[in-house]
Amino acid sequence: GAVVSQHPSWVICKSGTSVKIECRSLDFQATTMFWYRQFPKQSLMLMATSNEGSKATYEQGVEKDKFLINHASLTLSTLTVTSAHPEDSSFYICSAPLPSHEQYFGPGTRLTVT
Amino acid sequence: RKEVEQDPGPFNVPEGATVAFNCTYSNSASQSFFWYRQDCRKEPKLLMSVYSSGNEDGRFTAQLNRASQYISLLIRDSKLSDSATYLCVGTGGSYIPTFGRGTSLIVHP
């Protein structure tokens, strides 16, 4: 299957700092990628759709100025959590679809804000 | 109403049992459907695609019923390693996935 990487796999940061998470499709090109957040024992929540060459589309209730998304190339999307707070601590996952609509997920980034 | 509905379970079954999950969807424009498996603190991994004609992969069988708008997953001869959360996913032409909340399966000795 297709491979999607994410970096870093985990990060601990202080409240008020910003954290950048990278999502890469390693063996295919992805004009679209998706970013999710998952709190413990809860389901995946789609945060935004990252579009190569254009602005991201955010789901209702997700602050676009707080979660900055940049789709720099056909294989890279980044999510920056700005001015992080403890309530932003979560598991952040990205995915990229193949033309067949199968989604391949990155391994996730566990963010802890202290 | 959520677009994709799943019984969260948990389904608690003994090894060797057969277990079935159903998932219903409300968006008739959804084109493609998949089952994913998610282990605790891990990312979802694609288990299988779902076709109207039904498809089978070893102990796993998936079926799509477009008329009734539901998807099913059947697991035969359950193993301890099948314990996980199973996610039902539908996508439309925009590729935006719609996830069910997942069904938890616990297989015990």
PDB file of C-alpha atoms in Angstrom:
ATOM      1  CA  GLY A   1       0.000   0.000   0.000  1.00  0.00           C
ATOM      2  CA  ALA A   2       0.870   3.660  -0.198  1.00  0.00           C
ATOM      3  CA  VAL A   3       3.040   5.195   2.501  1.00  0.00           C
ATOM      4  CA  VAL A   4       2.447   8.423   4.371  1.00  0.00           C
ATOM      5  CA  SER A   5       4.927   9.697   6.921  1.00  0.00           C
ATOM      6  CA  GLN A   6       4.478  12.219   9.698  1.00  0.00           C
ATOM      7  CA  HIS A   7       7.038  14.104  11.694  1.00  0.00           C
ATOM      8  CA  PRO A   8       7.519  14.411  14.581  1.00  0.00           C
ATOM      9  CA  SER A   9       5.871  11.340  16.070  1.00  0.00           C
ATOM     10  CA  TRP A  10       5.583  13.064  19.411  1.00  0.00           C
ATOM     11  CA  VAL A  11       6.303  16.508  20.771  1.00  0.00           C
ATOM     12  CA  ILE A  12       6.112  18.234  24.124  1.00  0.00           C
ATOM     13  CA  CYS A  13       5.981  21.995  24.116  1.00  0.00           C
ATOM     14  CA  LYS A  14       5.289  24.841  26.486  1.00  0.00           C
ATOM     15  CA  SER A  15       2.060  26.768  26.465  1.00  0.00           C
ATOM     16  CA  GLY A  16       2.197  29.709  24.059  1.00  0.00           C
ATOM     17  CA  THR A  17       4.693  28.201  21.636  1.00  0.00           C
ATOM     18  CA  SER A  18       3.978  26.979  18.106  1.00  0.00           C
ATOM     19  CA  VAL A  19       4.456  23.486  16.797  1.00  0.00           C
ATOM     20  CA  LYS A  20       4.781  22.404  13.170  1.00  0.00           C
ATOM     21  CA  ILE A  21       3.789  18.918  12.042  1.00  0.00           C
ATOM     22  CA  GLU A  22       4.772  17.589   8.627  1.00  0.00           C
ATOM     23  CA  CYS A  23       2.872  15.070   6.544  1.00  0.00           C
ATOM     24  CA  ARG A  24       4.497  13.517   3.485  1.00  0.00           C
ATOM     25  CA  SER A  25       3.256  11.101   0.872  1.00  0.00           C
ATOM     26  CA  LEU A  26       6.338   9.022   0.128  1.00  0.00           C
ATOM     27  CA  ASP A  27       5.479   7.096  -3.011  1.00  0.00           C
ATOM     28  CA  PHE A  28       2.616   8.991  -4.565  1.00  0.00           C
ATOM     29  CA  GLN A  29       1.503  12.543  -5.187  1.00  0.00           C
ATOM     30  CA  ALA A  30      -1.356  13.997  -3.197  1.00  0.00           C
ATOM     31  CA  THR A  31      -3.027  17.203  -4.286  1.00  0.00           C
ATOM     32  CA  THR A  32      -5.283  16.802  -1.286  1.00  0.00           C
ATOM     33  CA  MET A  33      -4.436  15.764   2.243  1.00  0.00           C
ATOM     34  CA  PHE A  34      -6.548  15.715   5.364  1.00  0.00           C
ATOM     35  CA  TRP A  35      -5.767  16.617   8.945  1.00  0.00           C
ATOM     36  CA  TYR A  36      -7.550  15.050  11.904  1.00  0.00           C
ATOM     37  CA  ARG A  37      -7.464  15.283  15.647  1.00  0.00           C
ATOM     38  CA  GLN A  38      -8.309  12.486  18.010  1.00  0.00           C
ATOM     39  CA  PHE A  39      -8.778  12.775  21.761  1.00  0.00           C
ATOM     40  CA  PRO A  40      -8.444   9.660  23.946  1.00  0.00           C
ATOM     41  CA  LYS A  41     -11.240   7.149  23.431  1.00  0.00           C
ATOM     42  CA  GLN A  42     -12.953   9.405  20.920  1.00  0.00           C
ATOM     43  CA  SER A  43     -13.378   9.121  17.184  1.00  0.00           C
ATOM     44  CA  LEU A  44     -11.296  10.866  14.550  1.00  0.00           C
ATOM     45  CA  MET A  45     -12.379  14.415  13.937  1.00  0.00           C
ATOM     46  CA  LEU A  46     -11.642  15.938  10.543  1.00  0.00           C
ATOM     47  CA  MET A  47     -10.097  19.362  11.066  1.00  0.00           C
ATOM     48  CA  ALA A  48      -9.341  20.528   7.539  1.00  0.00           C
ATOM     49  CA  THR A  49      -8.670  19.643   3.946  1.00  0.00           C
ATOM     50  CA  SER A  50      -5.251  20.689   2.715  1.00  0.00           C
ATOM     51  CA  ASN A  51      -5.167  21.630  -0.977  1.00  0.00           C
ATOM     52  CA  GLU A  52      -1.941  21.914  -2.945  1.00  0.00           C
ATOM     53  CA  GLY A  53      -1.649  25.379  -4.445  1.00  0.00           C
ATOM     54  CA  SER A  54      -4.659  26.858  -2.695  1.00  0.00           C
ATOM     55  CA  LYS A  55      -6.054  27.613   0.732  1.00  0.00           C
ATOM     56  CA  ALA A  56      -7.054  24.900   3.106  1.00  0.00           C
ATOM     57  CA  THR A  57     -10.703  24.238   3.807  1.00  0.00           C
ATOM     58  CA  TYR A  58     -11.521  24.115   7.500  1.00  0.00           C
ATOM     59  CA  GLU A  59     -14.324  22.219   9.170  1.00  0.00           C
ATOM     60  CA  GLN A  60     -16.841  24.107  11.227  1.00  0.00           C
ATOM     61  CA  GLY A  61     -15.487  25.099  14.618  1.00  0.00           C
ATOM     62  CA  VAL A  62     -11.810  24.782  13.673  1.00  0.00           C
ATOM     63  CA  GLU A  63      -9.936  28.092  13.909  1.00  0.00           C
ATOM     64  CA  LYS A  64      -7.950  28.661  10.755  1.00  0.00           C
ATOM     65  CA  ASP A  65      -5.710  31.253  12.421  1.00  0.00           C
ATOM     66  CA  LYS A  66      -4.779  28.798  15.129  1.00  0.00           C
ATOM     67  CA  PHE A  67      -4.225  25.755  12.928  1.00  0.00           C
ATOM     68  CA  LEU A  68      -2.221  26.973   9.955  1.00  0.00           C
ATOM     69  CA  ILE A  69      -2.054  24.612   7.014  1.00  0.00           C
ATOM     70  CA  ASN A  70       0.353  24.888   4.126  1.00  0.00           C
ATOM     71  CA  HIS A  71       0.389  22.423   1.242  1.00  0.00           C
ATOM     72  CA  ALA A  72       3.781  23.318  -0.158  1.00  0.00           C
ATOM     73  CA  SER A  73       4.125  20.590  -2.759  1.00  0.00           C
ATOM     74  CA  LEU A  74       2.402  17.513  -4.134  1.00  0.00           C
ATOM     75  CA  THR A  75       3.977  15.421  -1.387  1.00  0.00           C
ATOM     76  CA  LEU A  76       4.061  17.713   1.643  1.00  0.00           C
ATOM     77  CA  SER A  77       1.470  19.344   3.860  1.00  0.00           C
ATOM     78  CA  THR A  78       2.225  21.017   7.183  1.00  0.00           C
ATOM     79  CA  LEU A  79       0.014  21.820  10.125  1.00  0.00           C
ATOM     80  CA  THR A  80       1.207  24.477  12.552  1.00  0.00           C
ATOM     81  CA  VAL A  81      -0.502  24.729  15.907  1.00  0.00           C
ATOM     82  CA  THR A  82       0.055  28.347  16.906  1.00  0.00           C
ATOM     83  CA  SER A  83       0.144  29.575  20.492  1.00  0.00           C
ATOM     84  CA  ALA A  84      -0.529  26.090  21.753  1.00  0.00           C
ATOM     85  CA  HIS A  85      -2.445  25.573  24.982  1.00  0.00           C
ATOM     86  CA  PRO A  86      -2.925  22.469  27.108  1.00  0.00           C
ATOM     87  CA  GLU A  87      -6.357  21.873  25.563  1.00  0.00           C
ATOM     88  CA  ASP A  88      -4.617  21.468  22.180  1.00  0.00           C
ATOM     89  CA  SER A  89      -2.900  18.345  23.494  1.00  0.00           C
ATOM     90  CA  SER A  90      -4.117  15.552  21.267  1.00  0.00           C
ATOM     91  CA  PHE A  91      -3.201  12.991  18.640  1.00  0.00           C
ATOM     92  CA  TYR A  92      -2.921  14.685  15.248  1.00  0.00           C
ATOM     93  CA  ILE A  93      -3.109  12.489  12.153  1.00  0.00           C
ATOM     94  CA  CYS A  94      -2.912  13.244   8.466  1.00  0.00           C
ATOM     95  CA  SER A  95      -4.111  11.203   5.529  1.00  0.00           C
ATOM     96  CA  ALA A  96      -3.755  11.310   1.770  1.00  0.00           C
ATOM     97  CA  PRO A  97      -6.132   9.680  -0.694  1.00  0.00           C
ATOM     98  CA  LEU A  98      -5.338   7.664  -3.777  1.00  0.00           C
ATOM     99  CA  PRO A  99      -7.471   8.153  -6.904  1.00  0.00           C
ATOM    100  CA  SER A 100      -9.357   5.052  -5.780  1.00  0.00           C
ATOM    101  CA  HIS A 101     -10.455   7.021  -2.680  1.00  0.00           C
ATOM    102  CA  GLU A 102      -8.501   4.797  -0.315  1.00  0.00           C
ATOM    103  CA  GLN A 103      -7.076   6.935   2.465  1.00  0.00           C
ATOM    104  CA  TYR A 104      -3.600   6.247   3.751  1.00  0.00           C
ATOM    105  CA  PHE A 105      -2.780   7.631   7.148  1.00  0.00           C
ATOM    106  CA  GLY A 106       0.393   8.948   8.646  1.00  0.00           C
ATOM    107  CA  PRO A 107       1.456   7.360  11.940  1.00  0.00           C
ATOM    108  CA  GLY A 108       0.242  10.380  13.873  1.00  0.00           C
ATOM    109  CA  THR A 109       1.826  13.007  16.092  1.00  0.00           C
ATOM    110  CA  ARG A 110       1.140  13.025  19.788  1.00  0.00           C
ATOM    111  CA  LEU A 111       1.222  16.610  21.024  1.00  0.00           C
ATOM    112  CA  THR A 112       1.465  17.431  24.694  1.00  0.00           C
ATOM    113  CA  VAL A 113       1.319  21.075  25.739  1.00  0.00           C
ATOM    114  CA  THR A 114       2.492  21.798  29.260  1.00  0.00           C
TER     115      THR A 114
ATOM    116  CA  ARG B   1     -27.635  13.060  12.493  1.00  0.00           C
ATOM    117  CA  LYS B   2     -24.152  11.812  11.763  1.00  0.00           C
ATOM    118  CA  GLU B   3     -23.631  10.838   8.131  1.00  0.00           C
ATOM    119  CA  VAL B   4     -22.083   7.488   9.003  1.00  0.00           C
ATOM    120  CA  GLU B   5     -23.466   5.612  11.992  1.00  0.00           C
ATOM    121  CA  GLN B   6     -21.882   2.702  13.770  1.00  0.00           C
ATOM    122  CA  ASP B   7     -22.696   0.862  16.956  1.00  0.00           C
ATOM    123  CA  PRO B   8     -19.729   1.742  19.205  1.00  0.00           C
ATOM    124  CA  GLY B   9     -19.946  -1.595  21.039  1.00  0.00           C
ATOM    125  CA  PRO B  10     -17.874  -2.976  22.586  1.00  0.00           C
ATOM    126  CA  PHE B  11     -18.462  -6.355  21.043  1.00  0.00           C
ATOM    127  CA  ASN B  12     -16.989  -8.890  23.433  1.00  0.00           C
ATOM    128  CA  VAL B  13     -16.554 -12.303  21.772  1.00  0.00           C
ATOM    129  CA  PRO B  14     -14.581 -15.482  22.446  1.00  0.00           C
ATOM    130  CA  GLU B  15     -11.807 -16.671  20.192  1.00  0.00           C
ATOM    131  CA  GLY B  16     -13.148 -18.533  17.208  1.00  0.00           C
ATOM    132  CA  ALA B  17     -16.459 -16.691  17.148  1.00  0.00           C
ATOM    133  CA  THR B  18     -17.976 -15.036  14.107  1.00  0.00           C
ATOM    134  CA  VAL B  19     -18.853 -11.381  14.567  1.00  0.00           C
ATOM    135  CA  ALA B  20     -20.575  -8.913  12.265  1.00  0.00           C
ATOM    136  CA  PHE B  21     -20.588  -5.121  12.273  1.00  0.00           C
ATOM    137  CA  ASN B  22     -22.980  -2.922  10.392  1.00  0.00           C
ATOM    138  CA  CYS B  23     -22.676   0.670   9.408  1.00  0.00           C
ATOM    139  CA  THR B  24     -25.333   2.921   7.875  1.00  0.00           C
ATOM    140  CA  TYR B  25     -24.790   6.030   5.831  1.00  0.00           C
ATOM    141  CA  SER B  26     -27.127   8.887   5.032  1.00  0.00           C
ATOM    142  CA  ASN B  27     -25.405  10.539   2.068  1.00  0.00           C
ATOM    143  CA  SER B  28     -26.578   8.706  -1.022  1.00  0.00           C
ATOM    144  CA  ALA B  29     -23.899  10.540  -3.034  1.00  0.00           C
ATOM    145  CA  SER B  30     -21.159   8.612  -1.230  1.00  0.00           C
ATOM    146  CA  GLN B  31     -19.305   6.615  -3.823  1.00  0.00           C
ATOM    147  CA  SER B  32     -16.670   4.537  -2.121  1.00  0.00           C
ATOM    148  CA  PHE B  33     -16.650   2.711   1.177  1.00  0.00           C
ATOM    149  CA  PHE B  34     -13.933   1.177   3.265  1.00  0.00           C
ATOM    150  CA  TRP B  35     -13.318  -0.545   6.561  1.00  0.00           C
ATOM    151  CA  TYR B  36     -10.338   0.552   8.593  1.00  0.00           C
ATOM    152  CA  ARG B  37      -8.867  -0.927  11.709  1.00  0.00           C
ATOM    153  CA  GLN B  38      -7.447   1.272  14.447  1.00  0.00           C
ATOM    154  CA  ASP B  39      -5.421  -0.072  17.336  1.00  0.00           C
ATOM    155  CA  CYS B  40      -5.083   1.880  20.560  1.00  0.00           C
ATOM    156  CA  ARG B  41      -2.878   4.965  20.153  1.00  0.00           C
ATOM    157  CA  LYS B  42      -2.162   4.144  16.507  1.00  0.00           C
ATOM    158  CA  GLU B  43      -3.316   5.479  13.174  1.00  0.00           C
ATOM    159  CA  PRO B  44      -6.133   3.776  11.215  1.00  0.00           C
ATOM    160  CA  LYS B  45      -5.006   1.179   8.719  1.00  0.00           C
ATOM    161  CA  LEU B  46      -6.972   0.158   5.663  1.00  0.00           C
ATOM    162  CA  LEU B  47      -8.566  -3.237   6.168  1.00  0.00           C
ATOM    163  CA  MET B  48     -10.536  -3.579   2.966  1.00  0.00           C
ATOM    164  CA  SER B  49     -12.585  -1.791   0.369  1.00  0.00           C
ATOM    165  CA  VAL B  50     -16.295  -2.522   0.174  1.00  0.00           C
ATOM    166  CA  TYR B  51     -18.075  -3.354  -3.076  1.00  0.00           C
ATOM    167  CA  SER B  52     -21.704  -4.020  -3.927  1.00  0.00           C
ATOM    168  CA  SER B  53     -20.712  -7.446  -5.167  1.00  0.00           C
ATOM    169  CA  GLY B  54     -19.130  -8.175  -1.814  1.00  0.00           C
ATOM    170  CA  ASN B  55     -15.494  -8.956  -1.249  1.00  0.00           C
ATOM    171  CA  GLU B  56     -13.641 -11.398   0.885  1.00  0.00           C
ATOM    172  CA  ASP B  57     -10.117 -11.370   2.235  1.00  0.00           C
ATOM    173  CA  GLY B  58      -9.332 -14.430   4.286  1.00  0.00           C
ATOM    174  CA  ARG B  59     -11.509 -14.368   7.382  1.00  0.00           C
ATOM    175  CA  PHE B  60     -12.980 -10.978   6.514  1.00  0.00           C
ATOM    176  CA  THR B  61     -15.983 -10.348   4.285  1.00  0.00           C
ATOM    177  CA  ALA B  62     -17.354  -6.921   3.451  1.00  0.00           C
ATOM    178  CA  GLN B  63     -20.617  -6.069   1.761  1.00  0.00           C
ATOM    179  CA  LEU B  64     -22.267  -2.899   0.511  1.00  0.00           C
ATOM    180  CA  ASN B  65     -26.013  -2.550   0.138  1.00  0.00           C
ATOM    181  CA  ARG B  66     -26.692   0.697  -1.698  1.00  0.00           C
ATOM    182  CA  ALA B  67     -30.465   0.292  -1.672  1.00  0.00           C
ATOM    183  CA  SER B  68     -30.536   0.126   2.116  1.00  0.00           C
ATOM    184  CA  GLN B  69     -27.472   2.318   2.549  1.00  0.00           C
ATOM    185  CA  TYR B  70     -25.531   0.042   4.824  1.00  0.00           C
ATOM    186  CA  ILE B  71     -22.139  -1.598   4.894  1.00  0.00           C
ATOM    187  CA  SER B  72     -21.235  -4.733   6.755  1.00  0.00           C
ATOM    188  CA  LEU B  73     -18.079  -6.459   7.923  1.00  0.00           C
ATOM    189  CA  LEU B  74     -18.027 -10.098   8.916  1.00  0.00           C
ATOM    190  CA  ILE B  75     -15.093 -11.598  10.790  1.00  0.00           C
ATOM    191  CA  ARG B  76     -14.926 -15.363  11.006  1.00  0.00           C
ATOM    192  CA  ASP B  77     -12.852 -17.420  13.413  1.00  0.00           C
ATOM    193  CA  SER B  78     -11.948 -14.378  15.545  1.00  0.00           C
ATOM    194  CA  LYS B  79      -8.390 -14.139  16.832  1.00  0.00           C
ATOM    195  CA  LEU B  80      -7.131 -12.295  19.882  1.00  0.00           C
ATOM    196  CA  SER B  81      -5.229 -10.037  17.496  1.00  0.00           C
ATOM    197  CA  ASP B  82      -8.486  -8.914  15.897  1.00  0.00           C
ATOM    198  CA  SER B  83      -9.200  -6.832  19.004  1.00  0.00           C
ATOM    199  CA  ALA B  84      -9.307  -3.235  17.780  1.00  0.00           C
ATOM    200  CA  THR B  85     -11.679  -0.490  16.736  1.00  0.00           C
ATOM    201  CA  TYR B  86     -13.183  -0.905  13.292  1.00  0.00           C
ATOM    202  CA  LEU B  87     -14.021   2.262  11.388  1.00  0.00           C
ATOM    203  CA  CYS B  88     -16.499   2.501   8.551  1.00  0.00           C
ATOM    204  CA  VAL B  89     -15.638   5.217   6.016  1.00  0.00           C
ATOM    205  CA  GLY B  90     -17.472   6.655   3.031  1.00  0.00           C
ATOM    206  CA  THR B  91     -16.145   9.130   0.487  1.00  0.00           C
ATOM    207  CA  GLY B  92     -17.700  11.142  -2.304  1.00  0.00           C
ATOM    208  CA  GLY B  93     -16.284  12.769  -5.386  1.00  0.00           C
ATOM    209  CA  SER B  94     -14.375  15.338  -3.354  1.00  0.00           C
ATOM    210  CA  TYR B  95     -12.351  12.604  -1.601  1.00  0.00           C
ATOM    211  CA  ILE B  96     -13.397  14.003   1.773  1.00  0.00           C
ATOM    212  CA  PRO B  97     -13.805  10.965   4.025  1.00  0.00           C
ATOM    213  CA  THR B  98     -16.704  10.600   6.402  1.00  0.00           C
ATOM    214  CA  PHE B  99     -15.908   8.386   9.356  1.00  0.00           C
ATOM    215  CA  GLY B 100     -18.156   6.464  11.618  1.00  0.00           C
ATOM    216  CA  ARG B 101     -17.250   6.696  15.294  1.00  0.00           C
ATOM    217  CA  GLY B 102     -15.912   3.150  15.219  1.00  0.00           C
ATOM    218  CA  THR B 103     -16.952  -0.180  16.667  1.00  0.00           C
ATOM    219  CA  SER B 104     -14.823  -1.653  19.408  1.00  0.00           C
ATOM    220  CA  LEU B 105     -14.128  -5.389  19.236  1.00  0.00           C
ATOM    221  CA  ILE B 106     -12.657  -7.340  22.117  1.00  0.00           C
ATOM    222  CA  VAL B 107     -11.759 -10.957  21.472  1.00  0.00           C
ATOM    223  CA  HIS B 108     -11.084 -12.904  24.656  1.00  0.00           C
ATOM    224  CA  PRO B 109      -9.529 -16.334  25.208  1.00  0.00           C
TER     225      PRO B 109
END
